[in-house]
Coordinates of C-alpha atoms and ligand atoms in Angstrom, one line a residue:
X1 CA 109.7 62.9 93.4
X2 CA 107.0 62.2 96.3
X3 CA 104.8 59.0 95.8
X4 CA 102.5 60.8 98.0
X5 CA 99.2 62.2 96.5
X6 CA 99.3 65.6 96.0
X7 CA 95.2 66.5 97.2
X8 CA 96.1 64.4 100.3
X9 CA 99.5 66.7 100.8
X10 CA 97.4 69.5 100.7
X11 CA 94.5 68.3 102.8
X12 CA 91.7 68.8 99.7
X13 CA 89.9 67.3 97.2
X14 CA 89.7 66.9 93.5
X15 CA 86.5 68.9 93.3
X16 CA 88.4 71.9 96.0
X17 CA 88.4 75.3 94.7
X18 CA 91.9 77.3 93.4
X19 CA 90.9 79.7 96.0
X20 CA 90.7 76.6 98.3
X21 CA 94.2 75.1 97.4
X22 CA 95.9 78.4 98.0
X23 CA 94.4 78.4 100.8
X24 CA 95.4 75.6 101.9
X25 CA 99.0 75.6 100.6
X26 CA 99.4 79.4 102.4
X27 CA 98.6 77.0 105.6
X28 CA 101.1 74.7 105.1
X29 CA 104.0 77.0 103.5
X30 CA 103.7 79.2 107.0
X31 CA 103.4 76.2 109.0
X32 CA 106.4 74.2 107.5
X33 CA 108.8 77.7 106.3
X34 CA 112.4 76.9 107.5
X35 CA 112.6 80.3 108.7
X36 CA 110.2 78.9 111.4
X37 CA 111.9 75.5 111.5
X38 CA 115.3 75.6 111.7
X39 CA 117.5 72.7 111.6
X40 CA 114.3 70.7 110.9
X41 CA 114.6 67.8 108.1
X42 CA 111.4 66.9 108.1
X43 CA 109.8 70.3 108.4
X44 CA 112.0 71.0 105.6
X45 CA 110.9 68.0 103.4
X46 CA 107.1 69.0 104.3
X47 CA 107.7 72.4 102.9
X48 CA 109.1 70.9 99.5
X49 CA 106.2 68.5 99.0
X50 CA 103.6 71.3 99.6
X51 CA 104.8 73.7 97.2
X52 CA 105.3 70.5 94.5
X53 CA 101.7 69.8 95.3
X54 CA 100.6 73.1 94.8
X55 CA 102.8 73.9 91.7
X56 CA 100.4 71.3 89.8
X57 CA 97.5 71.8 91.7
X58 CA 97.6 75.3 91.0
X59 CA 98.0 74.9 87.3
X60 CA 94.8 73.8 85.4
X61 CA 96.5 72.0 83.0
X62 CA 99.1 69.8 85.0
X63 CA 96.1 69.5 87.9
X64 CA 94.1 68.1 84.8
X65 CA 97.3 65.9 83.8
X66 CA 97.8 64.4 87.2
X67 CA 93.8 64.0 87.4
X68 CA 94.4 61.5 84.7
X69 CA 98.0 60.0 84.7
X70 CA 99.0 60.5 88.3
X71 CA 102.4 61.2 89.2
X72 CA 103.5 60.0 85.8
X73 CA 101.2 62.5 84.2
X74 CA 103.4 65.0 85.8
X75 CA 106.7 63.7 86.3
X76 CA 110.0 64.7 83.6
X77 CA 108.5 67.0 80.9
X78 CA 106.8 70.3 82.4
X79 CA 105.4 73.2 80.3
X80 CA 107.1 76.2 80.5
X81 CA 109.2 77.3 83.7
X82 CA 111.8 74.9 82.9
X83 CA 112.8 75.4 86.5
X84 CA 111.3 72.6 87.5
X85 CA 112.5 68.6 86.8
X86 CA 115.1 66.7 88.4
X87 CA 114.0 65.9 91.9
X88 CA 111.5 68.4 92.3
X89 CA 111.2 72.0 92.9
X90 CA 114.7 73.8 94.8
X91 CA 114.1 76.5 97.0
X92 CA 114.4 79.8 95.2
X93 CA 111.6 78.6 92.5
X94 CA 109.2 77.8 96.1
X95 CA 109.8 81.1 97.2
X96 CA 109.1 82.7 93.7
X97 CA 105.9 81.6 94.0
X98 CA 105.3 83.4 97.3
X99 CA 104.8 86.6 94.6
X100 CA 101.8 84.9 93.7
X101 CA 100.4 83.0 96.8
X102 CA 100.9 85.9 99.5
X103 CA 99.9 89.3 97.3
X104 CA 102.3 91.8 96.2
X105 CA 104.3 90.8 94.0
X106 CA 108.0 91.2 95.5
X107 CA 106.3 94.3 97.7
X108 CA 105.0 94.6 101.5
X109 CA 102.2 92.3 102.5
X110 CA 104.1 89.5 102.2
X111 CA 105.7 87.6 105.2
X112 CA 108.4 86.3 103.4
X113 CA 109.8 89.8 102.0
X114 CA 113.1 89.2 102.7
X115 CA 113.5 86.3 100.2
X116 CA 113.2 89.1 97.3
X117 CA 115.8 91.3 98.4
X118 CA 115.4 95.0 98.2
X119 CA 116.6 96.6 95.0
X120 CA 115.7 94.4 92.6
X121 CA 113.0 92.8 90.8
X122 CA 113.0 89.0 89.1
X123 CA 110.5 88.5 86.8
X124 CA 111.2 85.5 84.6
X125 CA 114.4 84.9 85.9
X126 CA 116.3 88.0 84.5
X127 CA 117.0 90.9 86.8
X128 CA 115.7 94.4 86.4
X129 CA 117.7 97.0 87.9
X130 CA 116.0 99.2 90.2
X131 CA 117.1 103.2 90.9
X132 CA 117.4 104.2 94.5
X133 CA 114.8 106.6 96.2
X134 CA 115.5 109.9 96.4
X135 CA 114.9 111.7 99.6
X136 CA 114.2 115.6 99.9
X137 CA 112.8 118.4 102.3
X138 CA 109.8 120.7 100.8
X139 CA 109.5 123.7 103.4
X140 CA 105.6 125.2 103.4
X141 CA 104.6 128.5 104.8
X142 CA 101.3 128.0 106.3
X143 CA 99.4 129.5 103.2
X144 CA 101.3 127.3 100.8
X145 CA 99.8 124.6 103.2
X146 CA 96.5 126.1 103.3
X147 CA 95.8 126.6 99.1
X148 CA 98.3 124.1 98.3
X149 CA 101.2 124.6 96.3
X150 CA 103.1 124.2 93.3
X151 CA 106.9 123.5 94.0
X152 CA 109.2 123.3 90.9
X153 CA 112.3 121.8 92.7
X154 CA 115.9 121.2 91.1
X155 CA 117.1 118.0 92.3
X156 CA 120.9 116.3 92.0
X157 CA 119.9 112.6 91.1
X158 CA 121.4 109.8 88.7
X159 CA 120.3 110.3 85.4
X160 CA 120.2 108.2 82.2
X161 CA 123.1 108.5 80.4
X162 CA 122.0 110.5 76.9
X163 CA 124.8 108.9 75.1
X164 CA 124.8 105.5 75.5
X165 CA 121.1 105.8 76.2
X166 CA 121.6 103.6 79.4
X167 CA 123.0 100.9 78.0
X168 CA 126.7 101.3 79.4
X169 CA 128.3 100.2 76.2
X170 CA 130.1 102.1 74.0
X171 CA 128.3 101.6 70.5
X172 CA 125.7 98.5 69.8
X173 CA 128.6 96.1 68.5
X174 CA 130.3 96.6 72.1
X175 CA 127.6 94.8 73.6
X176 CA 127.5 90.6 73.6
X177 CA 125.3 88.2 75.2
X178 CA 127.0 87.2 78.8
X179 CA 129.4 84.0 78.1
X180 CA 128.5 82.8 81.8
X181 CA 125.0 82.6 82.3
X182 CA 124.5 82.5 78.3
X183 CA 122.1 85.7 78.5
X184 CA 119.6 84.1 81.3
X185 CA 121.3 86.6 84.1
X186 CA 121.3 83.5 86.6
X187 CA 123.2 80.8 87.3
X188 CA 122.7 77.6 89.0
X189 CA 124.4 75.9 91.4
X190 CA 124.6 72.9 93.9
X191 CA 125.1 73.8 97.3
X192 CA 125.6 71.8 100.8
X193 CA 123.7 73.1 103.9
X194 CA 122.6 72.3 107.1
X195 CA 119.0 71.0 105.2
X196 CA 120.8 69.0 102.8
X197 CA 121.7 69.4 99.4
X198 CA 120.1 72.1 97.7
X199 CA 120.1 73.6 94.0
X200 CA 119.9 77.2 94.5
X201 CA 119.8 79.9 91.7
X202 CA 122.0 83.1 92.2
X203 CA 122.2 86.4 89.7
X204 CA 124.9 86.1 87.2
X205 CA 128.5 86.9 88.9
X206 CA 129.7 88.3 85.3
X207 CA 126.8 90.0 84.2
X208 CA 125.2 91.6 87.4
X209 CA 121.7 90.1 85.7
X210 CA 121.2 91.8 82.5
X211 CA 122.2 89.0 80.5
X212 CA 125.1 90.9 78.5
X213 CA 128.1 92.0 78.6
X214 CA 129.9 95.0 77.3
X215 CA 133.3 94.9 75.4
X216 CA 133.5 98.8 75.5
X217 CA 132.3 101.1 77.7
X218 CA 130.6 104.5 77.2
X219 CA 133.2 107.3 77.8
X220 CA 130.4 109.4 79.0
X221 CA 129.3 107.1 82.0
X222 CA 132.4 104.6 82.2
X223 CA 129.8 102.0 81.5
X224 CA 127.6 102.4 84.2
X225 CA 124.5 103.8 82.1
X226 CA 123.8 106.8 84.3
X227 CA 125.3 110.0 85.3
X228 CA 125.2 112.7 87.4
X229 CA 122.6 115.3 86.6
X230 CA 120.5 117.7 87.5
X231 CA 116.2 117.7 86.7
X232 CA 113.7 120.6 87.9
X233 CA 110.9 118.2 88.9
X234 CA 107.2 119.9 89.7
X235 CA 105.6 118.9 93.0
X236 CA 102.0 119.1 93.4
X237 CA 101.5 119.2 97.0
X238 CA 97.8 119.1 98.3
X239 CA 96.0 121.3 100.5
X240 CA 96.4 119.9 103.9
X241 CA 99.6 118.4 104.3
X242 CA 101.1 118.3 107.7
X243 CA 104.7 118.7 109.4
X244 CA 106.3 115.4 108.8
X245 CA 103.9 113.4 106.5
X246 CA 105.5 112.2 103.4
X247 CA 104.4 112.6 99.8
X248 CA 105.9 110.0 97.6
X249 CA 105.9 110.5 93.4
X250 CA 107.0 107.4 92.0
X251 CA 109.9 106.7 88.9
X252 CA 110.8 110.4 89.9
X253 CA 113.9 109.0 92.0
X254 CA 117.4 108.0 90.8
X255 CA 117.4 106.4 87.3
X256 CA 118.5 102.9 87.1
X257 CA 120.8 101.4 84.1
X258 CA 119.8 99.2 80.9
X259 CA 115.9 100.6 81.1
X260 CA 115.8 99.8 84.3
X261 CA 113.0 101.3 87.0
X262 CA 113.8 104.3 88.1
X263 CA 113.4 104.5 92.2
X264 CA 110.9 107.2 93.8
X265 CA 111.0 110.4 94.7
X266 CA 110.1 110.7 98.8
X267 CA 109.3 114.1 99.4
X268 CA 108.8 115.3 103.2
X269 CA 107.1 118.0 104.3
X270 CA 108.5 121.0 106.9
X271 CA 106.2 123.7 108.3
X272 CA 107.6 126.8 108.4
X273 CA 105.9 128.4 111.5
X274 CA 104.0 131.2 111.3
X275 CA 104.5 134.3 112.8
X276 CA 101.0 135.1 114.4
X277 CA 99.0 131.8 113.7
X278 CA 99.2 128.9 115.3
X279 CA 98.2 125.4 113.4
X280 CA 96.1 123.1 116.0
X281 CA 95.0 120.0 113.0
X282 CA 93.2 121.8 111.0
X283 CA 91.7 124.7 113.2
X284 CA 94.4 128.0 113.2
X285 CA 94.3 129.9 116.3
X286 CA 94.9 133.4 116.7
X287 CA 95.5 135.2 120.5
X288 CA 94.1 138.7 120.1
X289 CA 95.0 141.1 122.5
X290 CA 92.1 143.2 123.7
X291 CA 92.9 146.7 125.6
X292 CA 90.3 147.1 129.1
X293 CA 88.5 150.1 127.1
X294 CA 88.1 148.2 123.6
X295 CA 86.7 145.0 125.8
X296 CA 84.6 147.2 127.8
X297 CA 83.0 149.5 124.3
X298 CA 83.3 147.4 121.8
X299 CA 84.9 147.2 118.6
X300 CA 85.5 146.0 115.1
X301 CA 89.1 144.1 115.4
X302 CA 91.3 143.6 112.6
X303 CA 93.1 140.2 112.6
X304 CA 95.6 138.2 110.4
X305 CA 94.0 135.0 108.5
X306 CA 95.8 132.5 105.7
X307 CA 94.0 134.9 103.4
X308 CA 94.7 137.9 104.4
X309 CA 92.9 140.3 107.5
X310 CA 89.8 139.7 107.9
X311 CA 87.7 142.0 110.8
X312 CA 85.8 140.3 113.5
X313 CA 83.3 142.3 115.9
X314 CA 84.3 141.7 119.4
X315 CA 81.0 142.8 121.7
X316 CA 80.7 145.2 124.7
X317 CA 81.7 143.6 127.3
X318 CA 83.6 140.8 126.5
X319 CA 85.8 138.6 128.8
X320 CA 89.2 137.3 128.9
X321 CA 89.4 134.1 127.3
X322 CA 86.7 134.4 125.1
X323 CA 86.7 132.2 121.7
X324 CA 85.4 133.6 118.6
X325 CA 85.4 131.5 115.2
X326 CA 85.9 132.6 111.6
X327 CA 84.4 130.2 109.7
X328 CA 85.7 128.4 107.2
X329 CA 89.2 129.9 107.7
X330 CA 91.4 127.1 108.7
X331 CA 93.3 124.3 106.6
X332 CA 91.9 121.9 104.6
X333 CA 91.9 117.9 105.2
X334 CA 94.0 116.6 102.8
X335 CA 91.6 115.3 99.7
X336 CA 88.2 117.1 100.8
X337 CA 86.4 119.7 100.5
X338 CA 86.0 120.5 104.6
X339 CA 87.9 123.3 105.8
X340 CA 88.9 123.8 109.9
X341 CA 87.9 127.4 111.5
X342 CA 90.1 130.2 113.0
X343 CA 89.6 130.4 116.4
X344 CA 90.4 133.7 117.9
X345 CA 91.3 133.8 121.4
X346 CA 90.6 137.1 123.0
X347 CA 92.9 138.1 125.7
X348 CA 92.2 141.6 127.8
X349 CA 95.3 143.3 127.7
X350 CA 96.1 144.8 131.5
X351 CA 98.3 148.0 131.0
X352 CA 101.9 147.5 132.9
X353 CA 102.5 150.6 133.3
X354 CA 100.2 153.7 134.0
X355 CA 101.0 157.7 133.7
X356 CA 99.8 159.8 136.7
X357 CA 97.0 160.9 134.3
X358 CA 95.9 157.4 133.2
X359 CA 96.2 156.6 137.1
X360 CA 93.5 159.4 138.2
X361 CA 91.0 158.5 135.6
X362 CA 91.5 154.1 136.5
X363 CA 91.3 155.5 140.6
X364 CA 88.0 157.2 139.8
X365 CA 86.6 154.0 138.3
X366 CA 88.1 151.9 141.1
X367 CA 84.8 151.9 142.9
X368 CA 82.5 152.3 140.5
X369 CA 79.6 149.6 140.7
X370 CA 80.2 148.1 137.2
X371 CA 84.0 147.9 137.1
X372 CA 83.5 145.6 140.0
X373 CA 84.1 141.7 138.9
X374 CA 80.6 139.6 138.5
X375 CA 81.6 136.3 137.2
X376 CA 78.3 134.4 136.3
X377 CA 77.4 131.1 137.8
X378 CA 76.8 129.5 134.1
X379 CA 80.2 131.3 132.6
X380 CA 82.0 128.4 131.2
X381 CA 85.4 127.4 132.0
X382 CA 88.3 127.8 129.8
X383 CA 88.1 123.7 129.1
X384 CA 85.0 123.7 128.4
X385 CA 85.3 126.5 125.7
X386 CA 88.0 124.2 124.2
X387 CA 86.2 121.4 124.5
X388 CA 83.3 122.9 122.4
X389 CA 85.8 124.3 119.8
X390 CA 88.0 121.7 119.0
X391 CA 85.3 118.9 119.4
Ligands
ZN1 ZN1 125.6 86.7 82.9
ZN2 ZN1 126.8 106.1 78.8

């Protein structure tokens, strides 16, 4: 055990803050990680003092001890834990404690993520099994998008066994607390490595973690506490949702043995395109093709929408490459009430090819004043008409 006082180890005071000690320890515990020192004794032996320090810093009732006995006040019998004792703490219990010093417990955040593993969670020492995710494709039509949708979707997953109930074992009598690790799901062990000897704790060879072992196995699931199955699981997916984004409904993944957690259902979104409107965010935009005469009169124009036709007035004389909006028509952001426009796009449809009638009556209006092209100095570009829309 270090003779070294533990305020001093982590650079504060007896009157510091908890917030102020984790603080502090976070500091060191990055500063001194072996990950970061390799082959590095004394880095190594830094690290190990720090996280004895801040075990009994960090605790109001040890800190209080120590306050008042010192080292002694501290040193064989400690509350609790029990992993703790000997000469000091070994390196699994330090990096346990990472849960609690960098956020999210076992989860992202934390720089040290791959000391938890994936797959599995320890609290208190035993291990909880963990389902795998489950990955599948929702296709949307561009209405389903729009209004949102309800999906009831039959998916192939691992399922709790019914007859066993999970358990693996055959009846209750066929199930016996684990002779190796005597129901803890861990063992201990002393191991040599390049730092030095070090006590490391490892889940139970025998038992795989759950403390018990079976003497006879389920005949539905051969003891493995789930099966094969199918579930119809209902999807809410929002208005909104976009090509590629990824919905994510938790415990709806593969079911994990002995009450484990079941894993999560990622569910990834496909457009299906449309046949006449194109998505641009959450504007849809429609090209409408416009015949010379139509342009040139006027007219009411009929045009697909998500909800159906909707009619849209297109004025006398309008140009190629005009934008008109329908308000209100678009997609919704996902989680609001604001809805994008459809923007239609009109474009003046040039016949390709012309009867001898249709000829005479386009040849009379050949040199007619108004049939002559008078762009306007102010007309604005086709960026610019973009720019206004989509901006
Ligand atoms: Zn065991
Ligand atoms: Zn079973």
């Amino acid at each position: 055990m270090s003779k070294r006082d533990y305020y001093d180890i982590l650079g504060v005071s007896k009157s510091s803050s908890a917030d102020e000690i984790k603080k502090a320890y976070r500091k060191l515990a990055i500063k001194f990680h072996p990950d970061k020192n390799p082959d590095d004794k004394s880095a190594e032996d830094k690290f190990k003092e720090a996280a004895e320090a801040y075990e009994i810093l960090s605790n109001p009732e040890k800190k209080q001890r120590y306050d008042h006995y010192g080292h002694a006040g501290v040193g064989g019998a400690s509350g609790g834990g029990g992993g703790y004792g000997g000469g000091g703490m070994n390196m699994e219990d330090i990096f346990s404690q990472f849960g609690d010093i960098f956020g999210g417990g076992g989860g992202g955040g934390s720089p040290f993520d791959s000391f938890f593993g994936g797959g599995q969670q320890s609290r208190g020492g035993r291990r909880v099994a963990k389902g795998s995710n489950l990955r599948i494709k929702v296709k949307l039509t561009l209405e389903e998008i729009a209004n949102g949708a309800e999906k009831k979707i039959k998916v192939n997953k691992q399922i709790v066994c019914k007859t066993c109930d999970g358990s693996g074992a055959k009846d209750k009598s066929s199930v016996s607390t684990c002779k190796t690790c005597g129901g803890s799901g861990s063992v201990r062990r002393v191991t040599n490595t390049i730092l030095g000897q070090m006590q490391t704790t490892s889940t139970c060879p025998t038992c795989n973690g759950s403390g018990s072992q079976i003497t006879a196995k389920c005949n539905s699931c051969h003891g493995e506490g789930t099966v094969r199955g199918e579930e119809t699981i209902t999807i809410n997916i929002p208005a909104g949702v976009s090509d590629g984004m990824q919905l994510s409904m938790s415990g709806k993944g593969n079911a994990a043995p002995n009450g484990g957690i079941p894993g999560d259902l990622i569910i990834l979104i496909e457009e299906t395109p449309h046949e006449t409107l194109k998505r641009e965010g959450n504007n849809i935009v429609y090209d409408l093709h416009v015949s010379i005469v139509d342009a040139a009169l006027g007219y009411s124009a009929e045009v697909p929408t998500i909800d159906g036709k909707a009619k849209i007035k297109i004025e006398p004389g309008t140009q190629s490459g005009k934008l008109l909006r329908l308000k209100g028509k678009g997609i919704p952001e996902v989680n609001s009430y604001h809805r994008g426009d459809q923007i239609i796009h009109v474009n003046i449809w040039t016949p390709k090819a012309l009867s001898s009638e249709e000829r005479a009556l386009l040849e009379k209006l050949r040199d007619s004043p108004n049939f002559k092209p008078q762009p306007g100095k102010n007309d604005k570009s086709f960026f610019e008409k973009m720019k206004e829309y989509f901006e």
